[in-house]
Amino acid sequence: MSDSKKCLFEAARQLGLEMSEEQAHALLMYIEQMQRWNKTYNLTALKNKEQMLVQHIFDSLSVVLPLRKKLSGRKTVNVLDVGSGGGLPGVVLAIMNSTWNICCIDAVEKKTAFVRQMSGVLKLPNLSAKHIRIEQRTEPQVDLVISRAFASLADFASLAGKHVDASGYLVAMKGHYIQDEVNELVSRTEWEEASHETLEVPELDANRCLIWLQRKG
């Protein structure tokens, strides 16, 4: 077993996730493909495989269990990953949750082209990507809209909130919890904080949190 795969299984164990050999293989292949495309398309500022493993894969894996807990009991789950870039956390969510339908949205065409390529290479029929700005989207509402360092909470809610159905969730992956952002959210939008939780990302020496938003009232 490679060192990278050992680290991946250990991270999954620390996060309380069961991971199959197929899922581990897909996650590592995803990083390899990202490195390959990165030479031409600059998908991410990270160049080192170990850095990508921790800062991209482990970081995205850290939200899997919290999302599953919120969405448990639903036969199908439709998720939008807004400002997905090269597919984070969307590709990771698709690998780890085969019954979820994940659509990655980004305004940069080369990034959504990469995600579409990953859907084929990694054999993920539940993964799709659209080159579109979130405010231009016209498809039906979904169960969950997530973003990873996409924008301020207020901007995120203003742009993406209308795509969440009445029983769905709007959730932001953030570094630090910033009260001023929460205050701005409340003053500028119809959304407010429902809760937030600290995320412990294996091998990452940085703050991470997940902020759940709800419509006021």
PDB file of C-alpha atoms in Angstrom, residues 4 8 25-38 44 47-58 88 91 95 114 118 122:
ATOM      1  CA  SER A   4      -0.572   8.301   0.236  1.00  0.00           C
ATOM      2  CA  LEU A   8      -5.899   8.575   3.308  1.00  0.00           C
ATOM      3  CA  HIS A  25      -8.326   4.737  -5.440  1.00  0.00           C
ATOM      4  CA  ALA A  26     -10.717   7.311  -6.921  1.00  0.00           C
ATOM      5  CA  LEU A  27      -9.583  10.046  -4.524  1.00  0.00           C
ATOM      6  CA  LEU A  28      -5.913   9.426  -5.287  1.00  0.00           C
ATOM      7  CA  MET A  29      -6.588   9.289  -9.030  1.00  0.00           C
ATOM      8  CA  TYR A  30      -8.435  12.597  -8.710  1.00  0.00           C
ATOM      9  CA  ILE A  31      -5.314  14.209  -7.220  1.00  0.00           C
ATOM     10  CA  GLU A  32      -3.121  12.714  -9.955  1.00  0.00           C
ATOM     11  CA  GLN A  33      -5.432  14.082 -12.629  1.00  0.00           C
ATOM     12  CA  MET A  34      -5.507  17.482 -10.926  1.00  0.00           C
ATOM     13  CA  GLN A  35      -1.706  17.586 -10.907  1.00  0.00           C
ATOM     14  CA  ARG A  36      -1.651  16.679 -14.603  1.00  0.00           C
ATOM     15  CA  TRP A  37      -4.210  19.295 -15.620  1.00  0.00           C
ATOM     16  CA  ASN A  38      -2.626  21.856 -13.310  1.00  0.00           C
ATOM     17  CA  THR A  44      -5.159  25.131  -7.967  1.00  0.00           C
ATOM     18  CA  LYS A  47       1.466  21.850  -6.727  1.00  0.00           C
ATOM     19  CA  ASN A  48       2.611  19.270  -4.194  1.00  0.00           C
ATOM     20  CA  LYS A  49       0.679  15.979  -3.982  1.00  0.00           C
ATOM     21  CA  GLU A  50       0.936  15.788  -0.187  1.00  0.00           C
ATOM     22  CA  GLN A  51      -0.395  19.338   0.151  1.00  0.00           C
ATOM     23  CA  MET A  52      -3.296  18.551  -2.156  1.00  0.00           C
ATOM     24  CA  LEU A  53      -4.084  15.429  -0.154  1.00  0.00           C
ATOM     25  CA  VAL A  54      -4.364  17.361   3.115  1.00  0.00           C
ATOM     26  CA  GLN A  55      -5.645  20.775   2.054  1.00  0.00           C
ATOM     27  CA  HIS A  56      -8.050  19.578  -0.636  1.00  0.00           C
ATOM     28  CA  ILE A  57      -9.028  15.947   0.010  1.00  0.00           C
ATOM     29  CA  PHE A  58      -8.895  15.736   3.819  1.00  0.00           C
ATOM     30  CA  LEU A  88     -13.918  20.793  -4.232  1.00  0.00           C
ATOM     31  CA  VAL A  91     -15.949  15.532  -6.533  1.00  0.00           C
ATOM     32  CA  ILE A  95     -16.991   9.685  -4.575  1.00  0.00           C
ATOM     33  CA  PHE A 114     -11.988  19.220 -15.662  1.00  0.00           C
ATOM     34  CA  MET A 118     -13.405  13.445 -13.719  1.00  0.00           C
ATOM     35  CA  LEU A 122     -13.576   8.138 -12.132  1.00  0.00           C
TER      36      LEU A 122
END
